[in-house]
Amino acid sequence: MTTLSGPAVRSGPSVPAPRPRARRSWIGWGFMGPFMVVFALVFLAPIAYSIYLSLYRDQMVGGTSFVGLENYERAVGDPQFWSALGRVSIFLAVQVPIMLCIALLVALAIDSGRLYGKSFFRISIFLPYAVPAVVASLMWGFMYGTRFGLVGNINDAFGISLPNPLSPDLILASIGNIVTWEFVGYNMLIFYAALRVIPPSLYEAAEIDGASQRQVITAIKLPAIRGALVIATIFSIIGSFQLFNEPSILQSLAPNAITTYFTPNMYAFSLSFSGQQQNYAATVAIVMGLITMVIAYVVQLRGMRKEG
Amino acid sequence: MTMQRRRAMSAAALTGAVALTLAACGSDDSGPTDGEAAEEVQNVLEEGGELTIWAWEPTLDQVVQDFEAEYPQVSIDLVNAGSGNDQYTALQNAISAGSGIPDLAHIEYFALSQFALSEALVDLSQFGAGELDGTYTPGPWNAVNQDGAVYGLPMDSGPMALYYNQTVFDEHGIDVPTTWDEYVQAGRDLQAADPDVYIANDTGEAGFITSLMWQAGAQPFQVEGTDVTIDFSEEATVKVAETWQQLIDEELVAPITGWTDEWYQGLADGTIATLAAGAWMPANFESGVPGASGDWRAAPLPQWREGATSSAENGGSALAIMANGENSNEALAYAFLEYANAGPGVQTKIDQGLFPGTSEHLADEEFLNAEFEYFDGQQANQVFAESAANVPEGWSYLPFQVYANSIFSDTVGQAYISGTSLTEGLQAWQDALVTFGNDQGFSVNQ
């Protein structure tokens, strides 16, 4: 900065310095403008509008009134909201580690180069991710049926009685199974891409040093893809908290096991569209967004700190 | 809840924008005054204009074509904006936005008062609709006529009947029940004869159990303006809950949810032996369960008291005129409405399989003697017409029944999957509804 401003002062003090600087900044805005407009309209305005909505209450009798933070007070003390949050938290704690472990195993197996038909496995494990979540849920829903579905067929064929996957005790696990099936391939691809960029020279060095495959994995591969692991974990946390499609589709098959407040998103949805409580639904959405951000941020901090 | 051709909710419709509507209901209630109403209707028909209708009733298509042919100056846009709740959501969004509201909308009876309350519907008595009293059977008429205002004209009605699979009953030598106690016993007998046969399917449905209460003479919902009473402790209600509880406890009802593939298969292969539903069901049997043609029959509903003849409505819907409709031509909208639901349009719809709510057609010899091929030639309309005449008066739905039904499985539905009883479930439903109603500014149970 000093080397630049030096000659400018020397060339003539009569030239006012701020003018070119001001012109420069406007040119910058010109480039930024279109983006800022779209960004404000598409990203900021909906958030601002939701916050605005969350400060009001619309009653069927009495109309709309400003209530300040009353909706937030209600959300904090709402047992249905907390039960929904508890459910997705259990889902997060159980399903995400299982899914990421499987994805990691598969990625390491494909990357090891010892797998016959590598590209076939890669594409077939990734394929479920290409199936829309709605279609996947419908498909699994049919398979879960104990009367006419796959579970029913197995029961008939072997004369056994498998537990009903759509019963209230098992429904969350059944949904976890669908989500794992859908997203193992996606996470596998993230890990695999990260493994591919490890320089081969590291492996050569390891071989010269006489390291075993296990040591190569723990000392080279895993540390090298830590970033990818953190990213996949954060995506999975967000995905778990936003759980909606799968339970919402299965609801028609298991209406009593999947309540209208099964997940926070479903709760917000039913509040808004069946209960006409858009204001409270906006509040629930905002609170849920904040909780998701905090947890994702904590995970990111932890992941990055270890790296440093 | 009920509805012909009801489909599973398409969750794909969810967008990230959970709450992008702002309530801004107008209250522009202008319209012609009483008196020269009939004359004005004639005038507007000659003058012509455009109308937009949101309806999922397929038989309405022909009515619109006939109407347009008769009155060439009128052009009607018939839009299918989804069935039942899907359409109400779209309608509610249009009302909140204050634009794109159709001139006429198809609304089920249970949802009518919710829209009437928010002044989204035009009171038709200003067009002389009050004089149509007697044109319709009591059930549908009471549903559209609230506190002296008429919020729509009945499109169809759903007087209940017991559909039963004659082949299954014959095979096991069991009599078709005429009381609900016999019904429970028939359920036991069927299970004993063949463990794969259930007397009915049920996973809890608000529209069904409230109809049973209606038949039993209970009045759990009382509405006077914004004063609402919700009470599931009446003797008749308790009787319904306790009788039905036996079916659940003894696992006599198949845990199959209505309108699913399993359900259609169960109706076809004899797994489900009976179905208590509205008179709109035959059309669904024909389209959804073609394989069982000839097996099924219709009988009067089983009774709560031996020898009684009480019945109830299950479903049914009206066509209503929306306030602030797109073309703001309420007089023309009424002219069409009267043609479609009180005039020549009714017969057009009946010819295509709709069950009407008009007394005249229900007493028509040709209608009553029509033989249903699906029911092996049974003159089933006689059963339905008798049912329609025996619907107890005084029933009303909540002004927030759409929401109430949506949380039914959260509360009463738990009785089907856990140790909770129906009575406890109903109590939980009542508590949730009282809280919701008071939050919404009603005065519930106060």
PDB file of C-alpha atoms in Angstrom, chain A residues 66-246:
ATOM      1  CA  PHE A  66     -47.750  -8.409  16.656  1.00  0.00           C
ATOM      2  CA  VAL A  67     -46.631 -10.667  19.503  1.00  0.00           C
ATOM      3  CA  GLY A  68     -42.886 -10.050  19.682  1.00  0.00           C
ATOM      4  CA  LEU A  69     -40.991 -13.110  20.843  1.00  0.00           C
ATOM      5  CA  GLU A  70     -44.050 -14.990  22.109  1.00  0.00           C
ATOM      6  CA  ASN A  71     -43.796 -17.593  19.337  1.00  0.00           C
ATOM      7  CA  TYR A  72     -40.209 -18.318  20.369  1.00  0.00           C
ATOM      8  CA  GLU A  73     -41.268 -18.716  23.987  1.00  0.00           C
ATOM      9  CA  ARG A  74     -43.892 -21.164  22.850  1.00  0.00           C
ATOM     10  CA  ALA A  75     -41.392 -23.133  20.737  1.00  0.00           C
ATOM     11  CA  VAL A  76     -38.994 -23.447  23.668  1.00  0.00           C
ATOM     12  CA  GLY A  77     -41.771 -24.916  25.817  1.00  0.00           C
ATOM     13  CA  ASP A  78     -43.362 -27.039  23.076  1.00  0.00           C
ATOM     14  CA  PRO A  79     -43.073 -30.757  23.919  1.00  0.00           C
ATOM     15  CA  GLN A  80     -43.966 -31.761  20.367  1.00  0.00           C
ATOM     16  CA  PHE A  81     -41.116 -29.706  18.947  1.00  0.00           C
ATOM     17  CA  TRP A  82     -38.630 -31.175  21.413  1.00  0.00           C
ATOM     18  CA  SER A  83     -39.833 -34.718  20.806  1.00  0.00           C
ATOM     19  CA  ALA A  84     -39.315 -34.141  17.082  1.00  0.00           C
ATOM     20  CA  LEU A  85     -35.843 -32.763  17.722  1.00  0.00           C
ATOM     21  CA  GLY A  86     -35.056 -35.686  20.042  1.00  0.00           C
ATOM     22  CA  ARG A  87     -36.094 -38.134  17.358  1.00  0.00           C
ATOM     23  CA  VAL A  88     -33.856 -36.664  14.667  1.00  0.00           C
ATOM     24  CA  SER A  89     -31.022 -36.437  17.219  1.00  0.00           C
ATOM     25  CA  ILE A  90     -31.252 -40.183  17.867  1.00  0.00           C
ATOM     26  CA  PHE A  91     -31.381 -40.679  14.140  1.00  0.00           C
ATOM     27  CA  LEU A  92     -28.262 -38.535  13.776  1.00  0.00           C
ATOM     28  CA  ALA A  93     -26.383 -40.348  16.526  1.00  0.00           C
ATOM     29  CA  VAL A  94     -27.090 -43.826  15.142  1.00  0.00           C
ATOM     30  CA  GLN A  95     -27.642 -43.605  11.416  1.00  0.00           C
ATOM     31  CA  VAL A  96     -24.919 -41.116  10.441  1.00  0.00           C
ATOM     32  CA  PRO A  97     -21.961 -43.068  11.941  1.00  0.00           C
ATOM     33  CA  ILE A  98     -23.215 -46.303  10.364  1.00  0.00           C
ATOM     34  CA  MET A  99     -23.667 -44.674   6.985  1.00  0.00           C
ATOM     35  CA  LEU A 100     -20.282 -42.906   7.030  1.00  0.00           C
ATOM     36  CA  CYS A 101     -18.465 -46.062   8.184  1.00  0.00           C
ATOM     37  CA  ILE A 102     -19.956 -48.104   5.352  1.00  0.00           C
ATOM     38  CA  ALA A 103     -19.171 -45.340   2.864  1.00  0.00           C
ATOM     39  CA  LEU A 104     -15.584 -45.134   4.140  1.00  0.00           C
ATOM     40  CA  LEU A 105     -15.099 -48.904   3.966  1.00  0.00           C
ATOM     41  CA  VAL A 106     -16.394 -49.015   0.422  1.00  0.00           C
ATOM     42  CA  ALA A 107     -14.244 -46.066  -0.641  1.00  0.00           C
ATOM     43  CA  LEU A 108     -11.129 -47.650   0.869  1.00  0.00           C
ATOM     44  CA  ALA A 109     -11.945 -50.973  -0.759  1.00  0.00           C
ATOM     45  CA  ILE A 110     -12.384 -49.436  -4.191  1.00  0.00           C
ATOM     46  CA  ASP A 111      -9.286 -47.255  -3.720  1.00  0.00           C
ATOM     47  CA  SER A 112      -7.165 -50.237  -2.653  1.00  0.00           C
ATOM     48  CA  GLY A 113      -7.032 -51.342  -6.268  1.00  0.00           C
ATOM     49  CA  ARG A 114      -7.475 -54.958  -5.263  1.00  0.00           C
ATOM     50  CA  LEU A 115     -11.155 -55.084  -6.108  1.00  0.00           C
ATOM     51  CA  TYR A 116     -12.189 -56.905  -9.233  1.00  0.00           C
ATOM     52  CA  GLY A 117     -14.799 -54.927 -11.228  1.00  0.00           C
ATOM     53  CA  LYS A 118     -13.992 -51.677  -9.460  1.00  0.00           C
ATOM     54  CA  SER A 119     -16.020 -49.379 -11.697  1.00  0.00           C
ATOM     55  CA  PHE A 120     -19.040 -51.679 -11.531  1.00  0.00           C
ATOM     56  CA  PHE A 121     -19.061 -51.476  -7.728  1.00  0.00           C
ATOM     57  CA  ARG A 122     -18.501 -47.739  -7.799  1.00  0.00           C
ATOM     58  CA  ILE A 123     -21.427 -47.083 -10.115  1.00  0.00           C
ATOM     59  CA  SER A 124     -23.808 -49.573  -8.508  1.00  0.00           C
ATOM     60  CA  ILE A 125     -23.204 -48.246  -5.019  1.00  0.00           C
ATOM     61  CA  PHE A 126     -23.633 -44.702  -6.261  1.00  0.00           C
ATOM     62  CA  LEU A 127     -26.779 -45.537  -8.229  1.00  0.00           C
ATOM     63  CA  PRO A 128     -29.292 -45.280  -5.325  1.00  0.00           C
ATOM     64  CA  TYR A 129     -28.285 -41.625  -4.918  1.00  0.00           C
ATOM     65  CA  ALA A 130     -29.618 -41.014  -8.427  1.00  0.00           C
ATOM     66  CA  VAL A 131     -33.040 -42.387  -7.386  1.00  0.00           C
ATOM     67  CA  PRO A 132     -35.280 -39.557  -6.132  1.00  0.00           C
ATOM     68  CA  ALA A 133     -35.944 -39.799  -2.394  1.00  0.00           C
ATOM     69  CA  VAL A 134     -39.697 -39.966  -2.995  1.00  0.00           C
ATOM     70  CA  VAL A 135     -39.347 -42.924  -5.346  1.00  0.00           C
ATOM     71  CA  ALA A 136     -36.924 -44.653  -2.983  1.00  0.00           C
ATOM     72  CA  SER A 137     -39.324 -44.247  -0.052  1.00  0.00           C
ATOM     73  CA  LEU A 138     -42.263 -45.582  -2.050  1.00  0.00           C
ATOM     74  CA  MET A 139     -40.177 -48.542  -3.190  1.00  0.00           C
ATOM     75  CA  TRP A 140     -38.991 -49.387   0.312  1.00  0.00           C
ATOM     76  CA  GLY A 141     -42.500 -48.787   1.637  1.00  0.00           C
ATOM     77  CA  PHE A 142     -43.795 -51.540  -0.639  1.00  0.00           C
ATOM     78  CA  MET A 143     -40.991 -53.858   0.445  1.00  0.00           C
ATOM     79  CA  TYR A 144     -41.695 -53.212   4.127  1.00  0.00           C
ATOM     80  CA  GLY A 145     -45.341 -54.303   3.805  1.00  0.00           C
ATOM     81  CA  THR A 146     -46.037 -57.332   6.015  1.00  0.00           C
ATOM     82  CA  ARG A 147     -49.132 -58.296   4.085  1.00  0.00           C
ATOM     83  CA  PHE A 148     -48.334 -57.954   0.412  1.00  0.00           C
ATOM     84  CA  GLY A 149     -44.793 -56.599   0.449  1.00  0.00           C
ATOM     85  CA  LEU A 150     -41.396 -58.256   0.438  1.00  0.00           C
ATOM     86  CA  VAL A 151     -41.473 -58.802   4.208  1.00  0.00           C
ATOM     87  CA  GLY A 152     -44.853 -60.493   3.814  1.00  0.00           C
ATOM     88  CA  ASN A 153     -43.508 -62.681   0.997  1.00  0.00           C
ATOM     89  CA  ILE A 154     -40.516 -63.758   3.081  1.00  0.00           C
ATOM     90  CA  ASN A 155     -42.812 -64.569   6.000  1.00  0.00           C
ATOM     91  CA  ASP A 156     -45.036 -66.670   3.740  1.00  0.00           C
ATOM     92  CA  ALA A 157     -42.177 -68.426   1.982  1.00  0.00           C
ATOM     93  CA  PHE A 158     -40.294 -69.473   5.108  1.00  0.00           C
ATOM     94  CA  GLY A 159     -43.195 -69.679   7.518  1.00  0.00           C
ATOM     95  CA  ILE A 160     -41.575 -67.143   9.841  1.00  0.00           C
ATOM     96  CA  SER A 161     -42.824 -63.942  11.355  1.00  0.00           C
ATOM     97  CA  LEU A 162     -40.442 -61.034  10.864  1.00  0.00           C
ATOM     98  CA  PRO A 163     -41.130 -57.967  12.998  1.00  0.00           C
ATOM     99  CA  ASN A 164     -43.142 -55.318  11.170  1.00  0.00           C
ATOM    100  CA  PRO A 165     -40.719 -52.629   9.919  1.00  0.00           C
ATOM    101  CA  LEU A 166     -43.567 -50.095   9.943  1.00  0.00           C
ATOM    102  CA  SER A 167     -44.436 -50.596  13.612  1.00  0.00           C
ATOM    103  CA  PRO A 168     -43.791 -47.659  15.942  1.00  0.00           C
ATOM    104  CA  ASP A 169     -40.742 -49.342  17.506  1.00  0.00           C
ATOM    105  CA  LEU A 170     -39.001 -50.004  14.226  1.00  0.00           C
ATOM    106  CA  ILE A 171     -40.136 -47.183  11.997  1.00  0.00           C
ATOM    107  CA  LEU A 172     -37.145 -44.949  12.760  1.00  0.00           C
ATOM    108  CA  ALA A 173     -34.725 -47.786  12.031  1.00  0.00           C
ATOM    109  CA  SER A 174     -36.600 -48.531   8.805  1.00  0.00           C
ATOM    110  CA  ILE A 175     -36.256 -44.908   7.740  1.00  0.00           C
ATOM    111  CA  GLY A 176     -32.570 -45.044   8.699  1.00  0.00           C
ATOM    112  CA  ASN A 177     -32.189 -48.022   6.406  1.00  0.00           C
ATOM    113  CA  ILE A 178     -33.710 -46.121   3.480  1.00  0.00           C
ATOM    114  CA  VAL A 179     -31.535 -43.062   4.084  1.00  0.00           C
ATOM    115  CA  THR A 180     -28.398 -45.187   4.412  1.00  0.00           C
ATOM    116  CA  TRP A 181     -29.223 -46.977   1.175  1.00  0.00           C
ATOM    117  CA  GLU A 182     -29.696 -43.630  -0.546  1.00  0.00           C
ATOM    118  CA  PHE A 183     -26.615 -41.803   0.690  1.00  0.00           C
ATOM    119  CA  VAL A 184     -23.834 -44.351   1.128  1.00  0.00           C
ATOM    120  CA  GLY A 185     -22.930 -43.916  -2.541  1.00  0.00           C
ATOM    121  CA  TYR A 186     -22.851 -40.142  -2.301  1.00  0.00           C
ATOM    122  CA  ASN A 187     -20.530 -40.143   0.720  1.00  0.00           C
ATOM    123  CA  MET A 188     -18.445 -42.914  -0.802  1.00  0.00           C
ATOM    124  CA  LEU A 189     -17.837 -40.681  -3.806  1.00  0.00           C
ATOM    125  CA  ILE A 190     -16.697 -37.772  -1.624  1.00  0.00           C
ATOM    126  CA  PHE A 191     -14.252 -40.040   0.222  1.00  0.00           C
ATOM    127  CA  TYR A 192     -13.075 -41.747  -2.935  1.00  0.00           C
ATOM    128  CA  ALA A 193     -12.408 -38.404  -4.648  1.00  0.00           C
ATOM    129  CA  ALA A 194     -10.356 -37.305  -1.636  1.00  0.00           C
ATOM    130  CA  LEU A 195      -8.394 -40.581  -1.663  1.00  0.00           C
ATOM    131  CA  ARG A 196      -7.567 -40.195  -5.364  1.00  0.00           C
ATOM    132  CA  VAL A 197      -5.710 -36.919  -4.840  1.00  0.00           C
ATOM    133  CA  ILE A 198      -3.201 -38.392  -2.350  1.00  0.00           C
ATOM    134  CA  PRO A 199       0.194 -38.227  -4.118  1.00  0.00           C
ATOM    135  CA  PRO A 200       1.398 -41.749  -5.108  1.00  0.00           C
ATOM    136  CA  SER A 201       4.850 -40.815  -3.839  1.00  0.00           C
ATOM    137  CA  LEU A 202       3.549 -41.208  -0.271  1.00  0.00           C
ATOM    138  CA  TYR A 203       2.546 -44.806  -0.972  1.00  0.00           C
ATOM    139  CA  GLU A 204       5.929 -45.463  -2.579  1.00  0.00           C
ATOM    140  CA  ALA A 205       7.683 -44.083   0.463  1.00  0.00           C
ATOM    141  CA  ALA A 206       5.506 -46.237   2.713  1.00  0.00           C
ATOM    142  CA  GLU A 207       6.335 -49.290   0.654  1.00  0.00           C
ATOM    143  CA  ILE A 208      10.068 -48.545   0.882  1.00  0.00           C
ATOM    144  CA  ASP A 209       9.684 -48.180   4.650  1.00  0.00           C
ATOM    145  CA  GLY A 210       7.896 -51.522   4.705  1.00  0.00           C
ATOM    146  CA  ALA A 211       4.577 -50.243   6.041  1.00  0.00           C
ATOM    147  CA  SER A 212       1.597 -52.639   6.152  1.00  0.00           C
ATOM    148  CA  GLN A 213      -1.746 -51.832   4.448  1.00  0.00           C
ATOM    149  CA  ARG A 214      -3.244 -51.084   7.843  1.00  0.00           C
ATOM    150  CA  GLN A 215      -0.490 -48.583   8.551  1.00  0.00           C
ATOM    151  CA  VAL A 216      -0.973 -47.008   5.107  1.00  0.00           C
ATOM    152  CA  ILE A 217      -4.651 -46.510   5.915  1.00  0.00           C
ATOM    153  CA  THR A 218      -4.222 -45.096   9.412  1.00  0.00           C
ATOM    154  CA  ALA A 219      -1.071 -43.042   8.745  1.00  0.00           C
ATOM    155  CA  ILE A 220      -1.665 -41.790   5.203  1.00  0.00           C
ATOM    156  CA  LYS A 221      -5.184 -42.235   3.906  1.00  0.00           C
ATOM    157  CA  LEU A 222      -7.309 -41.293   6.897  1.00  0.00           C
ATOM    158  CA  PRO A 223      -5.357 -38.146   7.837  1.00  0.00           C
ATOM    159  CA  ALA A 224      -5.360 -37.093   4.189  1.00  0.00           C
ATOM    160  CA  ILE A 225      -9.158 -37.245   3.869  1.00  0.00           C
ATOM    161  CA  ARG A 226      -9.969 -35.675   7.231  1.00  0.00           C
ATOM    162  CA  GLY A 227     -11.374 -32.629   5.448  1.00  0.00           C
ATOM    163  CA  ALA A 228     -13.701 -34.780   3.396  1.00  0.00           C
ATOM    164  CA  LEU A 229     -14.816 -36.635   6.529  1.00  0.00           C
ATOM    165  CA  VAL A 230     -15.702 -33.365   8.244  1.00  0.00           C
ATOM    166  CA  ILE A 231     -17.599 -32.127   5.200  1.00  0.00           C
ATOM    167  CA  ALA A 232     -19.534 -35.394   4.863  1.00  0.00           C
ATOM    168  CA  THR A 233     -20.371 -35.316   8.576  1.00  0.00           C
ATOM    169  CA  ILE A 234     -21.674 -31.755   8.359  1.00  0.00           C
ATOM    170  CA  PHE A 235     -23.783 -32.589   5.312  1.00  0.00           C
ATOM    171  CA  SER A 236     -25.176 -35.600   7.162  1.00  0.00           C
ATOM    172  CA  ILE A 237     -26.034 -33.568  10.256  1.00  0.00           C
ATOM    173  CA  ILE A 238     -27.926 -31.071   8.134  1.00  0.00           C
ATOM    174  CA  GLY A 239     -29.592 -33.892   6.223  1.00  0.00           C
ATOM    175  CA  SER A 240     -30.704 -35.636   9.425  1.00  0.00           C
ATOM    176  CA  PHE A 241     -32.177 -32.495  10.919  1.00  0.00           C
ATOM    177  CA  GLN A 242     -34.030 -31.852   7.680  1.00  0.00           C
ATOM    178  CA  LEU A 243     -35.490 -35.359   7.504  1.00  0.00           C
ATOM    179  CA  PHE A 244     -38.810 -35.061   5.699  1.00  0.00           C
ATOM    180  CA  ASN A 245     -39.351 -36.947   2.431  1.00  0.00           C
ATOM    181  CA  GLU A 246     -38.987 -40.475   3.771  1.00  0.00           C
TER     182      GLU A 246
END
